Short mmCIF file of C-alpha atoms and ligand atoms in Angstrom, two decimals:
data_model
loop_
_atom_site.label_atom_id
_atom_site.label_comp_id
_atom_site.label_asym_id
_atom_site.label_seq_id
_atom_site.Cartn_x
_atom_site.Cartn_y
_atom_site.Cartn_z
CA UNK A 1 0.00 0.00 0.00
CA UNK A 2 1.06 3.38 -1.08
CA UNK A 3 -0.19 6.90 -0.48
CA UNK A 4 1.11 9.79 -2.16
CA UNK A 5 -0.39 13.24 -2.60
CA UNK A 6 0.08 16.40 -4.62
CA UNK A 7 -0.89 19.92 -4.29
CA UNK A 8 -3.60 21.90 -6.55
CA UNK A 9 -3.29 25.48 -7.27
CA UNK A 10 -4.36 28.73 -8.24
CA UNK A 11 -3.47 30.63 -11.29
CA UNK A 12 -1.41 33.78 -10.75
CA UNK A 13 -1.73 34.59 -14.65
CA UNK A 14 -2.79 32.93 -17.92
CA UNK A 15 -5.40 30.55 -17.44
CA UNK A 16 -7.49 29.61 -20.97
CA UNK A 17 -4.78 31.28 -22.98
CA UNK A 18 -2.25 28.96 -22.25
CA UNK A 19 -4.06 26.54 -24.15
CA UNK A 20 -3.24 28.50 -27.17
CA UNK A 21 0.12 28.78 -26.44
CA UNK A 22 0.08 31.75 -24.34
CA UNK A 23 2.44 31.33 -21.33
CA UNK A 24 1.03 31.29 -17.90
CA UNK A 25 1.99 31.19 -14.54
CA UNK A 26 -0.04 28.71 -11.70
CA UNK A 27 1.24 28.45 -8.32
CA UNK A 28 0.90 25.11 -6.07
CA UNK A 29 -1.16 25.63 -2.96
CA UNK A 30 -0.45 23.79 0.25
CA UNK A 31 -4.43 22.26 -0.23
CA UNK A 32 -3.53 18.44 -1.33
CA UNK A 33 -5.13 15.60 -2.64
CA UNK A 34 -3.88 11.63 -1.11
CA UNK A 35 -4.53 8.67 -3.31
CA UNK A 36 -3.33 5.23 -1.26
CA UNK A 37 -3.30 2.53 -4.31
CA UNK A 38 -3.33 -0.99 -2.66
CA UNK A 39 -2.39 -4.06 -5.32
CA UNK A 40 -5.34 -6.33 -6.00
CA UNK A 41 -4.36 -10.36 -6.73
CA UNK A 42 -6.66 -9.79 -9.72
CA UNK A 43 -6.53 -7.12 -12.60
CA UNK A 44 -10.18 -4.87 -11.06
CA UNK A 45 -9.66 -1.31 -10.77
CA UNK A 46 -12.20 -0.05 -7.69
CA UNK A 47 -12.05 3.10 -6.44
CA UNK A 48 -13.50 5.54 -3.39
CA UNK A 49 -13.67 8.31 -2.89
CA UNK A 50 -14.03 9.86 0.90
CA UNK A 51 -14.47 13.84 1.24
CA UNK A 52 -13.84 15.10 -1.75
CA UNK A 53 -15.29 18.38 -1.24
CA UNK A 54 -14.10 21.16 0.51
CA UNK A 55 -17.11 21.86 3.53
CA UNK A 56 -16.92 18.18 4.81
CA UNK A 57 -19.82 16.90 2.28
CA UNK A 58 -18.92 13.04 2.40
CA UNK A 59 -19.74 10.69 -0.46
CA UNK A 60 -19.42 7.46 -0.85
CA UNK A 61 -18.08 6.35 -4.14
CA UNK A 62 -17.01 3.01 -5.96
CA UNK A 63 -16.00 2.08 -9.15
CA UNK A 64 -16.00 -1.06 -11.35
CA UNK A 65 -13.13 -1.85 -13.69
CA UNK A 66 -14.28 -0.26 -16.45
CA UNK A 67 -15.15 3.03 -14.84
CA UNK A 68 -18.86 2.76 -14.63
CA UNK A 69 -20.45 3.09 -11.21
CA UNK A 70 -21.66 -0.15 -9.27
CA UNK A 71 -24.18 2.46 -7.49
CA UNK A 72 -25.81 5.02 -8.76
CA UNK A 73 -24.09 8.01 -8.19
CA UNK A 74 -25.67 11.67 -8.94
CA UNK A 75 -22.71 13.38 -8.41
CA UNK A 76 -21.31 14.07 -12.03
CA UNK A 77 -17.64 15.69 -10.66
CA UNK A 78 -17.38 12.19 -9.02
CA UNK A 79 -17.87 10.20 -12.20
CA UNK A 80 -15.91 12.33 -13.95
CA UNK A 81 -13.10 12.22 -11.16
CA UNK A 82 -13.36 8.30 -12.03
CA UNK A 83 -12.37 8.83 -15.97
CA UNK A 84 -9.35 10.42 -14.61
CA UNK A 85 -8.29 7.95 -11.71
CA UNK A 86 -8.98 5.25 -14.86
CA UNK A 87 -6.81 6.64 -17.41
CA UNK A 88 -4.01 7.35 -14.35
CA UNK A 89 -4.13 3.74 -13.47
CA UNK A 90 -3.65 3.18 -17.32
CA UNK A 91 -0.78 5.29 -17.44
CA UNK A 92 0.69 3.33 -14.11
CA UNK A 93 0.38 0.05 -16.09
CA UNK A 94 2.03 1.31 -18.78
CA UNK A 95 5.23 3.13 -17.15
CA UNK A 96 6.02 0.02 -15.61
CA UNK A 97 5.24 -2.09 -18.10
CA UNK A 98 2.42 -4.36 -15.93
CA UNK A 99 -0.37 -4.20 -17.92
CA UNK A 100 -2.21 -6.57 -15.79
CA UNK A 101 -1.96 -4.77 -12.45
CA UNK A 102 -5.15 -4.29 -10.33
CA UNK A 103 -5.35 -2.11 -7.41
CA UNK A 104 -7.77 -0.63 -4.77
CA UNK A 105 -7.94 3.37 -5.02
CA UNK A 106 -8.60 5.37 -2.00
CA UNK A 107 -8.91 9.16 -2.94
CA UNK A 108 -8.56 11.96 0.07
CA UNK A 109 -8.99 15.43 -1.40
CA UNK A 110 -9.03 18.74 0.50
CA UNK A 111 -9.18 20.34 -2.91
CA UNK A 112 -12.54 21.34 -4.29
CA UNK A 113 -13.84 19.51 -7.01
CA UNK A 114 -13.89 21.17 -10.67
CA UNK A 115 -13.62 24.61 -8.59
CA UNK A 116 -10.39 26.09 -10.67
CA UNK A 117 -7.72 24.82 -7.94
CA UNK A 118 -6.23 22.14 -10.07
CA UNK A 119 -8.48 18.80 -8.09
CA UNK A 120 -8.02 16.65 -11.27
CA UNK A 121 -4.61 17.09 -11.57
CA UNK A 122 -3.69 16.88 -8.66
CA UNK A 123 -5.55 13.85 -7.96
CA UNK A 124 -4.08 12.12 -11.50
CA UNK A 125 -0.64 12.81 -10.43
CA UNK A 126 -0.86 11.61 -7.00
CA UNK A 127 -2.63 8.06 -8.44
CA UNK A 128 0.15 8.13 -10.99
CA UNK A 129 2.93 8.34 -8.11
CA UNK A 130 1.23 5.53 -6.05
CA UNK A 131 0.09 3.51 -8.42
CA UNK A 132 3.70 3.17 -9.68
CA UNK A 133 5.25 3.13 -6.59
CA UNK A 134 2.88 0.24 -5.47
CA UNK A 135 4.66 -1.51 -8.42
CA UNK A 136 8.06 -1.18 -7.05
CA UNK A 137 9.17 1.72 -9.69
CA UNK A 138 9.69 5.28 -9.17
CA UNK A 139 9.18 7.51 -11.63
CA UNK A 140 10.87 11.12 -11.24
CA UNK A 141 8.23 14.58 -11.04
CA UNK A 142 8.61 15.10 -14.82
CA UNK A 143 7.58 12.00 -16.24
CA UNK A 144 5.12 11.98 -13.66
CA UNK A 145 3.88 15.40 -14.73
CA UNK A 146 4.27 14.45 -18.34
CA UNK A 147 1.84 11.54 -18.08
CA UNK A 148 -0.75 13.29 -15.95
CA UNK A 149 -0.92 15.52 -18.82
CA UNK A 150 -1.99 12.84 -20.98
CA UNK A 151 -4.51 12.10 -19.03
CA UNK A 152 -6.03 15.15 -19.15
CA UNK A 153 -5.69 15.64 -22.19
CA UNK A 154 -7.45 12.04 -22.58
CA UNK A 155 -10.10 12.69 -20.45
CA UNK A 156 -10.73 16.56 -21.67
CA UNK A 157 -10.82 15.29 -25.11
CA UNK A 158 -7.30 17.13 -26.54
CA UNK A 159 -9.32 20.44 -24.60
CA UNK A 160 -6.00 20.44 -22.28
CA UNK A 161 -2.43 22.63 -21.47
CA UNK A 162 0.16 21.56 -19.50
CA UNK A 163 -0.37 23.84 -16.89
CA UNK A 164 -2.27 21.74 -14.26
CA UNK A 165 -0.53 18.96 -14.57
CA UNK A 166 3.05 20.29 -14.03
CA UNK A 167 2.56 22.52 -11.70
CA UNK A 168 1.19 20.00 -8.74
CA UNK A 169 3.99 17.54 -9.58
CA UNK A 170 6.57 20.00 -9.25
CA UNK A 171 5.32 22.41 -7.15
CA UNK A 172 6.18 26.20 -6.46
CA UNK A 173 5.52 28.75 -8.85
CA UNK A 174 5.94 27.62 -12.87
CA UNK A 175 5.85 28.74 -16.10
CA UNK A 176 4.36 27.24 -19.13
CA UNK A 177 4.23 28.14 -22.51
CA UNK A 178 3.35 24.65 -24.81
CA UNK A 179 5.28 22.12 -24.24
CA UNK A 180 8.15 24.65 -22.69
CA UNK A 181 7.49 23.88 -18.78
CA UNK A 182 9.86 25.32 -15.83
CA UNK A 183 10.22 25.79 -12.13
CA UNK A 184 9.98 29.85 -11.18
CA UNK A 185 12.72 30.20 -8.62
CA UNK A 186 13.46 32.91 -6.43
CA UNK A 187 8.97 33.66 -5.97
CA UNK A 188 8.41 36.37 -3.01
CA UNK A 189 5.87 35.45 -0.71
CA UNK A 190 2.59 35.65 -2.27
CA UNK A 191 -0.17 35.97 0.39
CA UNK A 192 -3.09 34.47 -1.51
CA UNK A 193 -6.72 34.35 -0.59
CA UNK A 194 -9.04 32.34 -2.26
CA UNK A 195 -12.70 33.04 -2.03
CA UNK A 196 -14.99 29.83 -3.21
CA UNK A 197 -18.59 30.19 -4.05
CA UNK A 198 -19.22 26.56 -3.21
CA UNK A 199 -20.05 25.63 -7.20
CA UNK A 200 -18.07 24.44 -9.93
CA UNK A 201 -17.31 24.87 -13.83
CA UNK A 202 -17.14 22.73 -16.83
CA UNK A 203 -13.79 23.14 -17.89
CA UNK A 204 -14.39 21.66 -21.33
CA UNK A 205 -17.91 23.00 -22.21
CA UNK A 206 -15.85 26.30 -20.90
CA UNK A 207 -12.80 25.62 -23.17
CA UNK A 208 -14.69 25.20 -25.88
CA UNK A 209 -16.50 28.19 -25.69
CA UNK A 210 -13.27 30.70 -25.56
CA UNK A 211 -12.26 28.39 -28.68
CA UNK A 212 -15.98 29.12 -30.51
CA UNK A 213 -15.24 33.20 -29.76
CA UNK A 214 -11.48 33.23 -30.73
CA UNK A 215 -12.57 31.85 -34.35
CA UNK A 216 -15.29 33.68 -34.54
CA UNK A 217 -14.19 37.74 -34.09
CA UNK A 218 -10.65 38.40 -34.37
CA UNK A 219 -10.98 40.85 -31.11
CA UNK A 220 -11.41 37.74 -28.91
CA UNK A 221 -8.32 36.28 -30.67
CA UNK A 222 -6.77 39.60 -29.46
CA UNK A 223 -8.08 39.15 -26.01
CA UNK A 224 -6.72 35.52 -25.82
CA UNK A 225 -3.04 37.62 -27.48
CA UNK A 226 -3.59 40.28 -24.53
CA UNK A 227 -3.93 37.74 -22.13
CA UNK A 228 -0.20 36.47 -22.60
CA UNK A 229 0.98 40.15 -22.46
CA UNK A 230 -0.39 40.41 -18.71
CA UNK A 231 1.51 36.73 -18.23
CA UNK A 232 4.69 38.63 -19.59
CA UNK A 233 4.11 41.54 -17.91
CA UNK A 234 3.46 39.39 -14.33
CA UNK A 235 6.73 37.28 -14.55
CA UNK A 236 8.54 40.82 -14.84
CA UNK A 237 6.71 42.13 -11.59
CA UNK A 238 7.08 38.67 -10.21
CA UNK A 239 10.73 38.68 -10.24
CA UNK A 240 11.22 42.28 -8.86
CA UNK A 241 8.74 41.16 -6.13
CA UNK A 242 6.16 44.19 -7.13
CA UNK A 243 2.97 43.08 -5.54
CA UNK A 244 1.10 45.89 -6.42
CA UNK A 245 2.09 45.90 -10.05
CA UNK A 246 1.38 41.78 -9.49
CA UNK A 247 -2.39 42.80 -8.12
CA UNK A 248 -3.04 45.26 -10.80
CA UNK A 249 -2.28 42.62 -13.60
CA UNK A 250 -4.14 39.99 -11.79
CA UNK A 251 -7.10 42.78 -12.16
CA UNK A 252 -6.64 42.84 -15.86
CA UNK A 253 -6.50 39.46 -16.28
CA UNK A 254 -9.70 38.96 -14.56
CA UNK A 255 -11.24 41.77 -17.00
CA UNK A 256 -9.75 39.71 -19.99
CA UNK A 257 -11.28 36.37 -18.99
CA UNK A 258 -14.69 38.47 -18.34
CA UNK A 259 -14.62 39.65 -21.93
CA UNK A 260 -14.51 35.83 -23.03
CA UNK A 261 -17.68 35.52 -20.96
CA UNK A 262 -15.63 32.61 -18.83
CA UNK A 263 -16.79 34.31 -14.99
CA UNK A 264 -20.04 34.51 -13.19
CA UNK A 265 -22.22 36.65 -11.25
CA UNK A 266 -20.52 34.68 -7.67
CA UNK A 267 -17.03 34.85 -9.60
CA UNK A 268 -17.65 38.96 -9.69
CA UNK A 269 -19.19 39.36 -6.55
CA UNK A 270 -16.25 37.90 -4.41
CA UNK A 271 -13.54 39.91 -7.26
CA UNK A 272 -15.10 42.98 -6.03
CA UNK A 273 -15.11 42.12 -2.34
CA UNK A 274 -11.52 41.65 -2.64
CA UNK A 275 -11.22 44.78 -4.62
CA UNK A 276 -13.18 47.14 -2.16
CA UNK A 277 -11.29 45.79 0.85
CA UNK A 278 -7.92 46.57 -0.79
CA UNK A 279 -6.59 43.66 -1.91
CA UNK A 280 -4.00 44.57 -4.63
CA UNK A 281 -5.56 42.54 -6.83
CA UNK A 282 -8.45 39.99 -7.59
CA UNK A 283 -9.46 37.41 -10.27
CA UNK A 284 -10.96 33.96 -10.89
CA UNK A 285 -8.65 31.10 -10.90
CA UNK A 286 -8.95 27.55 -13.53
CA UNK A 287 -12.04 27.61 -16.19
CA UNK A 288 -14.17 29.57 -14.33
CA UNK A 289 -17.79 29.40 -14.32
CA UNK A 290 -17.98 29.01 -11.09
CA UNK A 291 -15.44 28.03 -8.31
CA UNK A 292 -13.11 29.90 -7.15
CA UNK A 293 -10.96 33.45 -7.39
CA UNK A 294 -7.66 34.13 -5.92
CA UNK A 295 -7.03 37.67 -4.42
CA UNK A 296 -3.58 39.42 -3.11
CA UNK A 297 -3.64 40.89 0.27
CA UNK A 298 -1.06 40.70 3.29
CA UNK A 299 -3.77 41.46 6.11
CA UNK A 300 -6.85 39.91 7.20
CA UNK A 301 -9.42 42.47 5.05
CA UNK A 302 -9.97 40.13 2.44
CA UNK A 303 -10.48 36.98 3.98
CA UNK A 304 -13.16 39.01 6.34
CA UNK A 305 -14.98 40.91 3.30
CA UNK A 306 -15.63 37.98 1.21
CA UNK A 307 -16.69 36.04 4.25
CA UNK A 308 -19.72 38.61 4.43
CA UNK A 309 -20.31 38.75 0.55
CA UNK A 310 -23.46 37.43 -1.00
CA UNK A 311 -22.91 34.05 -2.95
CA UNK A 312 -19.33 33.26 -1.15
CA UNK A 313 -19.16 30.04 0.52
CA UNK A 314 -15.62 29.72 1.92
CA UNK A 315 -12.66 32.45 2.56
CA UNK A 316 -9.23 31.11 3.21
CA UNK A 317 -5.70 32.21 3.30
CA UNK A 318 -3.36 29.32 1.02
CA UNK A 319 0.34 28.98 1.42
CA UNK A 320 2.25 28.63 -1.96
CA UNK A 321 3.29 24.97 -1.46
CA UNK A 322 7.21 24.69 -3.00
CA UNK A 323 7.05 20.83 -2.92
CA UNK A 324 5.47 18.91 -5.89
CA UNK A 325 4.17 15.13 -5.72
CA UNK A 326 5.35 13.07 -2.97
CA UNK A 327 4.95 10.09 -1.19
CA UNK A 328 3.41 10.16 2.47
CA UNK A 329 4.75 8.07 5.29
C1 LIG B 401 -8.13 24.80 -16.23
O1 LIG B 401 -7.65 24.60 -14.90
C2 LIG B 401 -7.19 25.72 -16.96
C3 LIG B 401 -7.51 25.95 -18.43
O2 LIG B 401 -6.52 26.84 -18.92
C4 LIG B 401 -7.47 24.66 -19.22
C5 LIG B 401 -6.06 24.08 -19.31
O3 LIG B 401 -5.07 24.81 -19.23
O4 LIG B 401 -5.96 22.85 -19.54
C6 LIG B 401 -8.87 26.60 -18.61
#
């Protein structure tokens, strides 16, 4: 038995554009998912799931082999969070070259589900980690990260960047432009706080819809173009530490994702909380939709305002978490 966990995260910068090639910049959160993959004697894949949600909400989950519920379940997240544990396991069999492995999943998530703080990934490249492990190989954070990207991009049907992906199995602050993926070293302290409106997005009915507008008018091509000018712009304030400059461009970026109609009434609401108790800066974080935004702010006035704002389910402070996957005693 094996348990390893990796963090989610929040996007600083870049979210949606990156899958056009636009570089962007997502910071791990010390918020983690566990998976504990147990070998089976026979070649079943069953999973559960315990609290995957973020106010305590337990379900109850299994899986067959082939994915499909033996209850009924009427939480879609949860069935979807089975297509990815499914293709991880896949990818397990593969790196090690034991096609024929079964294995029990557990699943232990303090990240939201589908919320923009990075649950699938981090929850592909934990199972990836185990799962291999359990096998008696280990694989190092990049080929970990690399495979957990195929996932996705399995699972999201080809709707998928790197971002995600590489950023829980390595950790810290990164950069990613394509298939160009690094480490950001030398990050000041960034004193996030994430506001969550207790909902969720569909990242690839979402996806597709920024995709529909860029080929459609060439000003939402622009806006996706614009987008990795504010990424650009960030890593500059990034490394002179400027968190004001940091919070204005986070403010712009949230305007830019607006304009491709990717927020929500909740997603505003708690931007503008953050904004009218002086955060230096405010936006939604992941697809959007629904979820969650990240806002800058070194004292409490944040956390407080959104606590008291209309259609805001949870306030919290996150650490950015510097260590990637690992594997839990
Ligand atoms: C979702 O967390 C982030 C998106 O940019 C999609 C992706 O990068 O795969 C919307």
């Amino acid at each position: 038995m094996v348990t390893s966990s990796a963090p989610g995260k929040v996007y600083l910068f870049g979210e949606h554009a990156v899958v056009y090639g636009e570089p962007a910049v997502p910071c791990a959160i010390e918020r983690r998912a566990s998976v504990t993959a147990t070998r089976r004697d026979d070649e079943a894949l069953r999973v559960d799931a315990g609290d995957l949600t973020l106010d305590g909400f337990t379900v109850e989950y299994s899986g067959g082999t082939d994915g499909r519920p033996d209850v009924d379940v009427e939480q879609p997240l949860l069935e979807a969070a089975m297509g990815y544990v499914n293709e991880a396991v896949e990818q397990a069999r593969d790196a090690t070259g034991r096609p024929e492995a079964g294995f029990d999943v557990h699943i232990d998530s303090a990240i939201p589900l589908g919320a923009g703080l990075g649950s699938s990934a981090a929850v592909v490249v934990a199972a990836i980690d185990a799962a291999t492990r359990e096998l008696g190989v280990t694989l190092d954070s990049e080929e970990i990260a690399d495979r957990a990207y195929q996932v996705e991009h399995a699972v999201q049907d080809g709707e998928a960047s790197r971002a995600d992906t590489f950023c829980s199995a390595m950790g810290g602050a990164v950069r990613v432009e394509g298939d160009d993926c690094r480490r950001l070293e030398a990050v000041p302290n960034l004193p996030f706080v994430i506001g969550y409106d207790g909902g969720s997005g569909d990242t690839g009915a979402l996806v597709s819809g920024v995709r529909g507008l860029r080929a459609e008018y060439d000003f939402a091509a622009d806006t996706v173009e614009a987008i990795g000018d504010v990424v650009r712009r960030g890593e500059d304030a990034l490394a002179a530490a400027d968190l004001d400059e940091l919070g204005r461009l986070m403010d712009f970026n949230h305007g830019l994702l607006s304009a491709l109609g990717v927020s929500s009434r909740s997603l505003d609401a708690m931007v503008w909380a953050a904004r009218d108790a002086d955060a230096r800066g405010a936006k939604l974080t992941g697809a959007g939709g629904g979820g969650c935004i990240v806002a800058l702010d070194d004292t409490d006035g944040t956390e407080t305002a959104l606590r008291y704002t209309p259609g805001c389910e949870d306030a919290f402070r996150a650490e950015l978490d510097t260590e990637g996957v690992r594997v839990e005693e």
